[in-house]
PDB file of C-alpha atoms in Angstrom:
ATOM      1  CA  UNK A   2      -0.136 -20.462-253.255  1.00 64.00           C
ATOM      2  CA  UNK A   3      -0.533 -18.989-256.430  1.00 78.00           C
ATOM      3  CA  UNK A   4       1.365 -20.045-259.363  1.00 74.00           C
ATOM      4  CA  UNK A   5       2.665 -16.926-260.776  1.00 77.00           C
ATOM      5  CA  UNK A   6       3.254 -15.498-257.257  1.00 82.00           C
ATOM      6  CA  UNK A   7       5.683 -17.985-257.023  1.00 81.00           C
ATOM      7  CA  UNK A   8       7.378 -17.777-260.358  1.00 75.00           C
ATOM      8  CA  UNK A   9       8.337 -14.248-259.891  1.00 80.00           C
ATOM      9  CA  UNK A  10       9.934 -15.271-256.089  1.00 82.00           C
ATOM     10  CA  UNK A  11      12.019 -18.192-257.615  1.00 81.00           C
ATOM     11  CA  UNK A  12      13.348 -15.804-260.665  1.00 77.00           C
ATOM     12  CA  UNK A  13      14.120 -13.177-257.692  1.00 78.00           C
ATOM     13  CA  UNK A  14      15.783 -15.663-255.260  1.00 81.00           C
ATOM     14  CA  UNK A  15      17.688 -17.332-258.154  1.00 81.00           C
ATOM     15  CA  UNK A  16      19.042 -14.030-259.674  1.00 79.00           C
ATOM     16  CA  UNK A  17      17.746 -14.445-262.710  1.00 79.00           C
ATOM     17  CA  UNK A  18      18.865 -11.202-264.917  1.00 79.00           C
ATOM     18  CA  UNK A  19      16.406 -10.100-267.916  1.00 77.00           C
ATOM     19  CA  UNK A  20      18.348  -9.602-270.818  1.00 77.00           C
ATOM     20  CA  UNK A  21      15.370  -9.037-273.369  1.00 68.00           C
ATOM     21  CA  UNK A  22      12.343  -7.677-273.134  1.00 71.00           C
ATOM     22  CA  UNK A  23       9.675  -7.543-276.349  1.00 68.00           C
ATOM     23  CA  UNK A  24       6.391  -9.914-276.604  1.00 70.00           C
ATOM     24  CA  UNK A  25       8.147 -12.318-274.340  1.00 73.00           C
ATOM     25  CA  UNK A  26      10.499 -12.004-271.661  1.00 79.00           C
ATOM     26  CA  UNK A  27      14.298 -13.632-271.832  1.00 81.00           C
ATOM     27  CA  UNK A  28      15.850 -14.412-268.597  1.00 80.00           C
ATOM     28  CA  UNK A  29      19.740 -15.760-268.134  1.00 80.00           C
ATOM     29  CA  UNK A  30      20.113 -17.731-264.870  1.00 79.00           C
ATOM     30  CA  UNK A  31      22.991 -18.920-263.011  1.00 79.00           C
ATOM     31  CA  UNK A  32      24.007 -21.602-264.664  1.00 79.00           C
ATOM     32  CA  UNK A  33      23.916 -20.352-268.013  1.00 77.00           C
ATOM     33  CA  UNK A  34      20.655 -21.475-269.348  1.00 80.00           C
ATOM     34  CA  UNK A  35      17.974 -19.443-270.629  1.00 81.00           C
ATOM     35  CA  UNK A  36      14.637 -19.163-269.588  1.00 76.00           C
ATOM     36  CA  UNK A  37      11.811 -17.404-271.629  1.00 78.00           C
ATOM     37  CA  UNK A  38       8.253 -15.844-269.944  1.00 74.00           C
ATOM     38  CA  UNK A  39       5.884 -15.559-272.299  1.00 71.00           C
ATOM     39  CA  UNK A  40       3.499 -12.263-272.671  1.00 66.00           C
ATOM     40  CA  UNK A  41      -0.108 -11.537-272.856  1.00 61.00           C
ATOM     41  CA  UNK A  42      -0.837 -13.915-275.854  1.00 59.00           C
ATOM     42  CA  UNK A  43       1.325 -16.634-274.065  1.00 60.00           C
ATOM     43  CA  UNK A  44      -0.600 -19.981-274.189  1.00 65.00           C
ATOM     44  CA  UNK A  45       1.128 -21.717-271.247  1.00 69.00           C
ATOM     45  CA  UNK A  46      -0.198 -21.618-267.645  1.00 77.00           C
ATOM     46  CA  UNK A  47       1.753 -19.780-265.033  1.00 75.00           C
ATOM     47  CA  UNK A  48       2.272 -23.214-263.521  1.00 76.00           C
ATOM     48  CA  UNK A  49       4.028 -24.873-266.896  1.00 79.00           C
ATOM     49  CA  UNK A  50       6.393 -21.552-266.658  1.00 77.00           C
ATOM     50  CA  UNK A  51       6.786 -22.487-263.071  1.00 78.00           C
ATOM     51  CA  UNK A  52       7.541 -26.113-263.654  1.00 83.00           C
ATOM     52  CA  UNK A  53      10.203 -25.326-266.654  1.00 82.00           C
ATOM     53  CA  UNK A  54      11.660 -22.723-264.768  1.00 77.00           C
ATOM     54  CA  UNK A  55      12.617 -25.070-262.290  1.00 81.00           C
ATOM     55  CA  UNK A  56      13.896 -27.758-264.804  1.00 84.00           C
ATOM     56  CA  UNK A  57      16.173 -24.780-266.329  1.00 80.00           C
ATOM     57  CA  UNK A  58      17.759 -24.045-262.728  1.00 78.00           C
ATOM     58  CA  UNK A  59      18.594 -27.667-262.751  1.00 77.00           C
ATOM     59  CA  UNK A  60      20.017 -28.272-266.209  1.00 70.00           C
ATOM     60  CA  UNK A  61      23.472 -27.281-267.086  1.00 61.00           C
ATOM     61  CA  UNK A  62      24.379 -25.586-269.962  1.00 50.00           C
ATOM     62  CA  UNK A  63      28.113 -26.453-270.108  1.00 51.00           C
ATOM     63  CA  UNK A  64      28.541 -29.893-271.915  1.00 49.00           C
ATOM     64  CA  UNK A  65      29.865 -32.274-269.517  1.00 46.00           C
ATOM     65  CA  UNK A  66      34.115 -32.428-270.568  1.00 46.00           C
ATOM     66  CA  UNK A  67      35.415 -36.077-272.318  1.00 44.00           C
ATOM     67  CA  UNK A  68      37.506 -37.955-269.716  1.00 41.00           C
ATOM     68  CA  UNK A  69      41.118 -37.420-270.815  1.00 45.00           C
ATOM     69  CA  UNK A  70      44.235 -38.596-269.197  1.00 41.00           C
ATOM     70  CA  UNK A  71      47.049 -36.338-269.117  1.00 47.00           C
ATOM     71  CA  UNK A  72      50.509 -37.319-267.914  1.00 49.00           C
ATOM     72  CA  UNK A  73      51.585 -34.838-265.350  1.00 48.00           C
ATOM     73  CA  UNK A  74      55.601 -34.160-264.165  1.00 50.00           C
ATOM     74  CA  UNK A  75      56.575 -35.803-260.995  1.00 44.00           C
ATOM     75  CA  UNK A  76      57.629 -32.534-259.708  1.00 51.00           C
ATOM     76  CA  UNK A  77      53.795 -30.861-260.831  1.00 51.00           C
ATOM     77  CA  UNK A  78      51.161 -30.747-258.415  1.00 55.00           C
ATOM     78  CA  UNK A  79      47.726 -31.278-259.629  1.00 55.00           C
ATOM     79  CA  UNK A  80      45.766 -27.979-260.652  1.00 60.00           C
ATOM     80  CA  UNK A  81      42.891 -27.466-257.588  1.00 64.00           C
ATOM     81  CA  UNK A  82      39.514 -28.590-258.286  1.00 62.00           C
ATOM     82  CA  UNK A  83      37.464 -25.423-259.503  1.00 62.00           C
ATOM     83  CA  UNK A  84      34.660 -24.832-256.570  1.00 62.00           C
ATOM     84  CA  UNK A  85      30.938 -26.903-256.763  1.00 60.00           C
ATOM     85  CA  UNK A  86      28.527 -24.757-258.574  1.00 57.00           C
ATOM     86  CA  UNK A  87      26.028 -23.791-255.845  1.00 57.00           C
ATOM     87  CA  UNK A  88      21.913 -24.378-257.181  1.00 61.00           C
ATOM     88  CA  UNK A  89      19.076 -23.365-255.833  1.00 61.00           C
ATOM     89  CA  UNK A  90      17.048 -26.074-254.150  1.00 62.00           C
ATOM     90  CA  UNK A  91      14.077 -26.259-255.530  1.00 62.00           C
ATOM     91  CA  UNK A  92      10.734 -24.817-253.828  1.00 62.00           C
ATOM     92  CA  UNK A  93       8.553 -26.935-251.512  1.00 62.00           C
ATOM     93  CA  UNK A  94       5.804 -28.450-253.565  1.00 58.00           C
ATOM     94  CA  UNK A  95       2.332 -26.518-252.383  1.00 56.00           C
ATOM     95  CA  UNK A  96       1.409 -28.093-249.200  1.00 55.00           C
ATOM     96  CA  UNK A  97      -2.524 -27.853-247.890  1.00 51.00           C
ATOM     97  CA  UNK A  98      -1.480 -24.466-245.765  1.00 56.00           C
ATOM     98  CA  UNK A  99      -1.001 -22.836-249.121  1.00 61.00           C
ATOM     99  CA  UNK A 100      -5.165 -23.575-249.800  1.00 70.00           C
ATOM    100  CA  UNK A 101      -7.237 -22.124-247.154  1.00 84.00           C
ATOM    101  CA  UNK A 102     -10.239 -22.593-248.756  1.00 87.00           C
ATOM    102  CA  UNK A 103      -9.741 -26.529-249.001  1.00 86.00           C
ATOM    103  CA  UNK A 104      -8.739 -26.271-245.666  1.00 87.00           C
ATOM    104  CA  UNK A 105     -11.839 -24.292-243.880  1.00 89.00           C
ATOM    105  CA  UNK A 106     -13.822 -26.018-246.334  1.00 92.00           C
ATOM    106  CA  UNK A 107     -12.691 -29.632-245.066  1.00 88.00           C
ATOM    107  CA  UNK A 108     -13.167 -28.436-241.518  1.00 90.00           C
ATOM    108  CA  UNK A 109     -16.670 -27.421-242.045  1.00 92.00           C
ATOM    109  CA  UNK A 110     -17.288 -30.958-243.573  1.00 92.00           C
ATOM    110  CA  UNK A 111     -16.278 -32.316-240.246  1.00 90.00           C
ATOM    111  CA  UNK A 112     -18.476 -30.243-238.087  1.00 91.00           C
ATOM    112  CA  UNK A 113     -21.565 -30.744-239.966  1.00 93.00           C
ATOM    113  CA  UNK A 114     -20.749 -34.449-240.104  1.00 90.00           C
ATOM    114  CA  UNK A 115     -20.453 -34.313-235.826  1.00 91.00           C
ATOM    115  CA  UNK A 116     -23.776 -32.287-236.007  1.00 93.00           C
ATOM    116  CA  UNK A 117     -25.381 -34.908-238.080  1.00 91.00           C
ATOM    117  CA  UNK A 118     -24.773 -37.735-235.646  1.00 89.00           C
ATOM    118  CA  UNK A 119     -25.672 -35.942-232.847  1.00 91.00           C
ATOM    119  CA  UNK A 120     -29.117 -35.052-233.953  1.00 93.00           C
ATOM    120  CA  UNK A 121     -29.542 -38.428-235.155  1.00 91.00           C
ATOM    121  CA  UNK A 122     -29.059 -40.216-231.616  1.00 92.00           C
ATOM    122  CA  UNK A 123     -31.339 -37.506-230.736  1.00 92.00           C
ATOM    123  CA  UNK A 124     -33.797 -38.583-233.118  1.00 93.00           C
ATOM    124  CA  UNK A 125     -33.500 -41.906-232.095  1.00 91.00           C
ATOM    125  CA  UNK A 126     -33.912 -40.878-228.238  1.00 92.00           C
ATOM    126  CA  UNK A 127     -37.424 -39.145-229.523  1.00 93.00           C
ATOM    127  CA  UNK A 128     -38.739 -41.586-231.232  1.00 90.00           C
ATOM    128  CA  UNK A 129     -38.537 -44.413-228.889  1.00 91.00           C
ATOM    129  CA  UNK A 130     -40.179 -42.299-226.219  1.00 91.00           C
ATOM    130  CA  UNK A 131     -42.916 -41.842-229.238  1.00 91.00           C
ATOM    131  CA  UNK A 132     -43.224 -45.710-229.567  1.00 89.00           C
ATOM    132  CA  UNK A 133     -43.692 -46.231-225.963  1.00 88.00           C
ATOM    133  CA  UNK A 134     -46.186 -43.297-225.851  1.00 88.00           C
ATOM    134  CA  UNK A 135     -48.435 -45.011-228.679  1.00 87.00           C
ATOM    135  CA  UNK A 136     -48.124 -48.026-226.549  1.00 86.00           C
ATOM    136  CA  UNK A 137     -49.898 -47.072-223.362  1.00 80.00           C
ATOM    137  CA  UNK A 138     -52.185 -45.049-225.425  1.00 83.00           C
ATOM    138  CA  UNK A 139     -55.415 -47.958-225.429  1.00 82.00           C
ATOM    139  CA  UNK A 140     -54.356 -48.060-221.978  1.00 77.00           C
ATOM    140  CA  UNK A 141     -55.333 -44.446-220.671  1.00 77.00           C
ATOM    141  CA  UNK A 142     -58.468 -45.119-219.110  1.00 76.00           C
ATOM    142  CA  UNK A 143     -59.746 -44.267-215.259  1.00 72.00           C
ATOM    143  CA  UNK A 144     -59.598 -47.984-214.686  1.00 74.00           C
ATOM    144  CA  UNK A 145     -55.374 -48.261-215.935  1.00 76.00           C
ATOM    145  CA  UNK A 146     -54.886 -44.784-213.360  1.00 76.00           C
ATOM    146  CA  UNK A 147     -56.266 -46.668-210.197  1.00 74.00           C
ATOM    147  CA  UNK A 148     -54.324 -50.056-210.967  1.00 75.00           C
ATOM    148  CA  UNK A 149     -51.248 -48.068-211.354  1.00 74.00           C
ATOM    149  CA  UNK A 150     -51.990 -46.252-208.349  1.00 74.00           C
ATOM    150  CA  UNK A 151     -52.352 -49.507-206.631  1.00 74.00           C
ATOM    151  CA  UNK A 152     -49.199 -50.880-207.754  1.00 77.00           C
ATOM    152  CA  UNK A 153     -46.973 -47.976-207.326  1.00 71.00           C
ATOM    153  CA  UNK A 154     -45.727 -47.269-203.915  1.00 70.00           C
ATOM    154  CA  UNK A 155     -46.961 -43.633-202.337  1.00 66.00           C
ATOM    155  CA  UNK A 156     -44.441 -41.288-201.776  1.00 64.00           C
ATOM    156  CA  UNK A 157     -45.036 -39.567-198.589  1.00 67.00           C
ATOM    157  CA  UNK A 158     -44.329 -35.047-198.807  1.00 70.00           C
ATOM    158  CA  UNK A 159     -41.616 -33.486-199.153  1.00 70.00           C
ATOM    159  CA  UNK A 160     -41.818 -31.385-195.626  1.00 75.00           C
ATOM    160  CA  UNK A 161     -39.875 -28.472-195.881  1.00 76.00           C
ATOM    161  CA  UNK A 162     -36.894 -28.234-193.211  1.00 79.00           C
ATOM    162  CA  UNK A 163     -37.326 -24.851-191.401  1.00 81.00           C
ATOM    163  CA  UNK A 164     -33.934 -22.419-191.944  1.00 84.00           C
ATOM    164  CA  UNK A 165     -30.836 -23.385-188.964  1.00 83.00           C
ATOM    165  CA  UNK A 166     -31.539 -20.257-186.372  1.00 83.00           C
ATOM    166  CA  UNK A 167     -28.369 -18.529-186.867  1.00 83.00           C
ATOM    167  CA  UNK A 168     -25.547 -19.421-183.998  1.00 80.00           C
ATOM    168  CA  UNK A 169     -25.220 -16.673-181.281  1.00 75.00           C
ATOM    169  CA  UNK A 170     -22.067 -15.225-180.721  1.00 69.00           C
ATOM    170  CA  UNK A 171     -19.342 -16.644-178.236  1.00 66.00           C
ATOM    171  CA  UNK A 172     -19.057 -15.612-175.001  1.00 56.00           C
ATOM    172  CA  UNK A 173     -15.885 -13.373-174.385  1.00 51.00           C
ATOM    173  CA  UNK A 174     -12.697 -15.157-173.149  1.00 48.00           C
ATOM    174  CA  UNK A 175     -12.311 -12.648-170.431  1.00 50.00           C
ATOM    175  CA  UNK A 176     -14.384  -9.887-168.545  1.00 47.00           C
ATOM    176  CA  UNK A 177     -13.296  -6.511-169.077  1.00 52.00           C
ATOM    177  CA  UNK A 178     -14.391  -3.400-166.715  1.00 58.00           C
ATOM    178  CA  UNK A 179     -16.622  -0.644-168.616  1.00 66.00           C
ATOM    179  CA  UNK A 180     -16.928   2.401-167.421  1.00 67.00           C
ATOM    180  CA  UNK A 181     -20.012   4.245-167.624  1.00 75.00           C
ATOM    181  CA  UNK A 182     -19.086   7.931-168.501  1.00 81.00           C
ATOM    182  CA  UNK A 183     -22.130  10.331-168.001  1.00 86.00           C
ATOM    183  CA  UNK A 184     -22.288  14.234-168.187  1.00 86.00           C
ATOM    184  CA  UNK A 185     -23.804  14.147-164.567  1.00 88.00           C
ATOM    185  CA  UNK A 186     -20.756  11.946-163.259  1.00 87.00           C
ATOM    186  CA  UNK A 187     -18.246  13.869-164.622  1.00 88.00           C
ATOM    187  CA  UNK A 188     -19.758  16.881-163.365  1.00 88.00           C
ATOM    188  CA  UNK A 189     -20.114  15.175-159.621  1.00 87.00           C
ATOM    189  CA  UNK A 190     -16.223  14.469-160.394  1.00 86.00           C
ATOM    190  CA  UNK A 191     -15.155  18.103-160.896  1.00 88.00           C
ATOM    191  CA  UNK A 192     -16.643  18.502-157.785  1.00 88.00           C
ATOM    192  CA  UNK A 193     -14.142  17.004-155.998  1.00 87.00           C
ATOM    193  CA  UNK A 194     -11.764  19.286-156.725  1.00 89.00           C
ATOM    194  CA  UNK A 195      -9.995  21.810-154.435  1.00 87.00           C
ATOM    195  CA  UNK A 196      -7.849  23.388-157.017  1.00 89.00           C
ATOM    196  CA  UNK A 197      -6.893  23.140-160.604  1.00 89.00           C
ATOM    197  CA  UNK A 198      -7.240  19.437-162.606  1.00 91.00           C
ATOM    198  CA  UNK A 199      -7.303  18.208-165.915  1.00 91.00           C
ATOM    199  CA  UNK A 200      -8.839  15.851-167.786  1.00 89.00           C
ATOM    200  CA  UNK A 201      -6.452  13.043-166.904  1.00 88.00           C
ATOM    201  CA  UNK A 202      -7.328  14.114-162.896  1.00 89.00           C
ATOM    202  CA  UNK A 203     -10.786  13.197-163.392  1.00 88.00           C
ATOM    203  CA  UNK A 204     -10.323  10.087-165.116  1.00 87.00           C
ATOM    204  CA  UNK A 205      -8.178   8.942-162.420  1.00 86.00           C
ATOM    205  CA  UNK A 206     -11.372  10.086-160.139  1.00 84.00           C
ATOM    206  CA  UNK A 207     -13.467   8.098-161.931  1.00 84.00           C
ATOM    207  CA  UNK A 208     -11.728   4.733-162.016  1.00 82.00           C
ATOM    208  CA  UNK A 209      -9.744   4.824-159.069  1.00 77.00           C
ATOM    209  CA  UNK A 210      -7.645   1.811-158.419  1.00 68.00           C
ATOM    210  CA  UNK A 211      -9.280  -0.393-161.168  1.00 73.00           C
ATOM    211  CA  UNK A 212      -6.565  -1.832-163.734  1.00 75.00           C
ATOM    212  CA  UNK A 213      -8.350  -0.838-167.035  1.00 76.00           C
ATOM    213  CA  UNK A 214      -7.079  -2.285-170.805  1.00 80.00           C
ATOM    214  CA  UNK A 215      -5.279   0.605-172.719  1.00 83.00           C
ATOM    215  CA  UNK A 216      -8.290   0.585-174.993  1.00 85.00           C
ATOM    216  CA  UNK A 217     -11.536   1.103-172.825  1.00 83.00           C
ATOM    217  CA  UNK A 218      -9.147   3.892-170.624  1.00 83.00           C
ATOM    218  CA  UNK A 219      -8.991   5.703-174.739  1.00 86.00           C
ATOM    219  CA  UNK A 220     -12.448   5.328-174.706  1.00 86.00           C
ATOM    220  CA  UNK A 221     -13.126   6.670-171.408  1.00 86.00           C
ATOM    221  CA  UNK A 222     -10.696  10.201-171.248  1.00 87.00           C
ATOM    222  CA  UNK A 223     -12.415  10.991-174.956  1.00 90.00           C
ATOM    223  CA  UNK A 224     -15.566  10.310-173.295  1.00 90.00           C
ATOM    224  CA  UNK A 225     -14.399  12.521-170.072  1.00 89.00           C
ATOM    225  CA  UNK A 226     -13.286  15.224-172.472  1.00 90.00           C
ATOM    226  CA  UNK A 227     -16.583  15.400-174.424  1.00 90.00           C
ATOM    227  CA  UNK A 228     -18.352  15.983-171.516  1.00 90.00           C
ATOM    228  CA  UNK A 229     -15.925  18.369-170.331  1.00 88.00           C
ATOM    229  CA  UNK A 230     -16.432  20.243-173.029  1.00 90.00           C
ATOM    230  CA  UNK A 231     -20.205  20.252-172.978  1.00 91.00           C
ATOM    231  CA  UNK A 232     -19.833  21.227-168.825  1.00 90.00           C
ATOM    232  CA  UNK A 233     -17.974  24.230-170.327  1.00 90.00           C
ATOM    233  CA  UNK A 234     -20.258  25.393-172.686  1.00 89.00           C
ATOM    234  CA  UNK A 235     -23.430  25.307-169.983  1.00 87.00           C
ATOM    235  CA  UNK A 236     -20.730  27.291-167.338  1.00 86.00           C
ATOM    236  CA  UNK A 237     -20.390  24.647-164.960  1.00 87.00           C
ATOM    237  CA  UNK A 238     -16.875  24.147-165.097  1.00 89.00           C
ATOM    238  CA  UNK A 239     -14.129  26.973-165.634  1.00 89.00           C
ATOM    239  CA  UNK A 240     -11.304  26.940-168.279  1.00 88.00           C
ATOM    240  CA  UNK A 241      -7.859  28.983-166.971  1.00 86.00           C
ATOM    241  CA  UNK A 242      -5.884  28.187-169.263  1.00 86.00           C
ATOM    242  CA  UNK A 243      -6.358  26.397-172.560  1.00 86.00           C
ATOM    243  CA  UNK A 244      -3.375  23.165-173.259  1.00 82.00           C
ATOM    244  CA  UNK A 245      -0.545  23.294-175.982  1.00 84.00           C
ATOM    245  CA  UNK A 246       1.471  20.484-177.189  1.00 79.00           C
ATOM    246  CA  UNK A 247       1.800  18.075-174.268  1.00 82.00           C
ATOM    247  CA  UNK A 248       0.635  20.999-172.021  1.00 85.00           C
ATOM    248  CA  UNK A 249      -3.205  19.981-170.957  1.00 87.00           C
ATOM    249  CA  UNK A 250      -5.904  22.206-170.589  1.00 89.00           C
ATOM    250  CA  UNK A 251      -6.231  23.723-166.699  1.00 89.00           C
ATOM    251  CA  UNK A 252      -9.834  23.226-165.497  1.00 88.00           C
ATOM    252  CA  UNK A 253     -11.321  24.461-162.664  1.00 89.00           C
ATOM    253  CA  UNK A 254     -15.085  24.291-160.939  1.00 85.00           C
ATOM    254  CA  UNK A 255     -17.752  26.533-161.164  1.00 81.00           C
ATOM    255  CA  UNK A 256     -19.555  27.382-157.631  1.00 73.00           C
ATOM    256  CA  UNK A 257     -22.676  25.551-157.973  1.00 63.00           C
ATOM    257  CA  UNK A 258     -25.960  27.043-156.196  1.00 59.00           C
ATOM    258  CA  UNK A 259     -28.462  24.983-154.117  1.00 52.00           C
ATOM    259  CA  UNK A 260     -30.753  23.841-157.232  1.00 53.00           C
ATOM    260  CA  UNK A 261     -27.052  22.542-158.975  1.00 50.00           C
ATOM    261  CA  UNK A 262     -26.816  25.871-161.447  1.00 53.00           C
ATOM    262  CA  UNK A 263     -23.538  27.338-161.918  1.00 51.00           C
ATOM    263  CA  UNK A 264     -22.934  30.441-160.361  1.00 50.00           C
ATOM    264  CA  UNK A 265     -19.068  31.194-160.839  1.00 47.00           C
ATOM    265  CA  UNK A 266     -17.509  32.822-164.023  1.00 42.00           C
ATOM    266  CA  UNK A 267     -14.726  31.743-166.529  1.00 42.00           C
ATOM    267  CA  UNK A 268     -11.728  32.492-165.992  1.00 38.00           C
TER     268      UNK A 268
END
């Protein structure tokens, strides 16, 4: 840390008063001694001020009293003992965390240093392969090629393994009933109707007794109603009265000629 940087934070923390002020500056400290900084011309270094400053904080001005021996009345208790004068401990003497520089300069040192070996056993590692190299150099004649060849045992091809055929999907665990859902068989269903139905009457038309999953009898009325739909917009079946809420839509058939063309009208 820097000298003078320090100087002025020990005069602060002290409370060091300045009592004169001309070429030099006069400080009074604690304890009663007197410490002077000099100016511009001053001829000590900021770390002699630093180093007397702290010699001053530990010095006491008040000459240490003779050892007398007074004779006190039996009856007179003994005067208390005036409190310890409290001093400043001195600063912490500059540690290496106060020089960065030495610091970053010693830990580039190191790295370089861990660089250097490292290339070297690199170096090393080149060079031998360079000696052995030079060696079969005389060697490297057709004659050397087929010897080697002779000696050396022939490595049969690498054959590359064809790709694993994906797996094919497992078989389902159970067999579930589709039903096949046509615009033709749902027309053939409305058929079968006397009177009004809905959508739900021709599904039930469609897969009679057979216990269907939840899921594929979904499937199936959307399927039913699509077609529906569709069988309405061609005329062959006859809305009378379109559903609300829970209410479903009333269907009924169209009267169908010879050649299967709609001849009735929509309600």
């Amino acid at each position: 840390m820097n000298p003078t940087i320090t100087l002025n934070r020990v005069l602060k923390n002290c409370g060091a008063v300045r009592v004169y002020e001309d070429n030099h500056l006069v400080y009074l400290l604690p304890n009663g001694n007197k410490f002077t900084r000099s100016g511009p011309d001053n001829h000590r270094t900021p770390l002699q001020e630093l180093r007397e400053l702290r010699r001053a904080l530990k010095e006491s001005s008040t000459p240490p009293a003779t050892e007398e021996v007074h004779r006190m009345p039996l009856d007179q208790k003994p005067a208390p003992a005036p409190p310890a004068a409290v001093t400043e401990p001195a600063p912490p003497a500059p540690t290496d965390q106060e020089h960065p520089l030495k610091a970053r300069i010693e830990a580039a040192i190191a790295g370089e240093e861990a660089t250097q070996e490292r290339l070297l056993a690199e170096a090393a590692v080149h060079e031998r392969k360079a000696q052995m190299l030079k060696t079969l150099l005389p060697f490297a004649d057709d004659a050397t090629e087929e010897a080697l060849r002779g000696i050396l045992p022939v490595l049969a091809p690498v054959v590359a393994q064809p790709p694993t055929p994906p797996r094919p999907p497992e078989p389902p665990q159970q067999i579930t009933d589709r039903v096949q859902v046509t615009r033709q068989l749902v027309l053939a269903a409305t058929q079968t109707f006397d009177d009004q139905f809905t959508v739900n009457d021709v599904v039930e038309r469609m897969t009679g007794s057979a216990q269907i999953d939840p899921p594929e009898r979904q499937r199936v009325r959307s399927s039913v109603a699509q077609a529906m739909a569709t069988l309405f917009e061609r005329g062959e079946v006859v809305k009378d009265s379109q559903g609300i809420g829970r209410q479903q839509t009333l269907w009924r058939k169209a009267s169908l000629n010879g050649n299967g063309t709609a001849v009735g009208t929509r309600a």
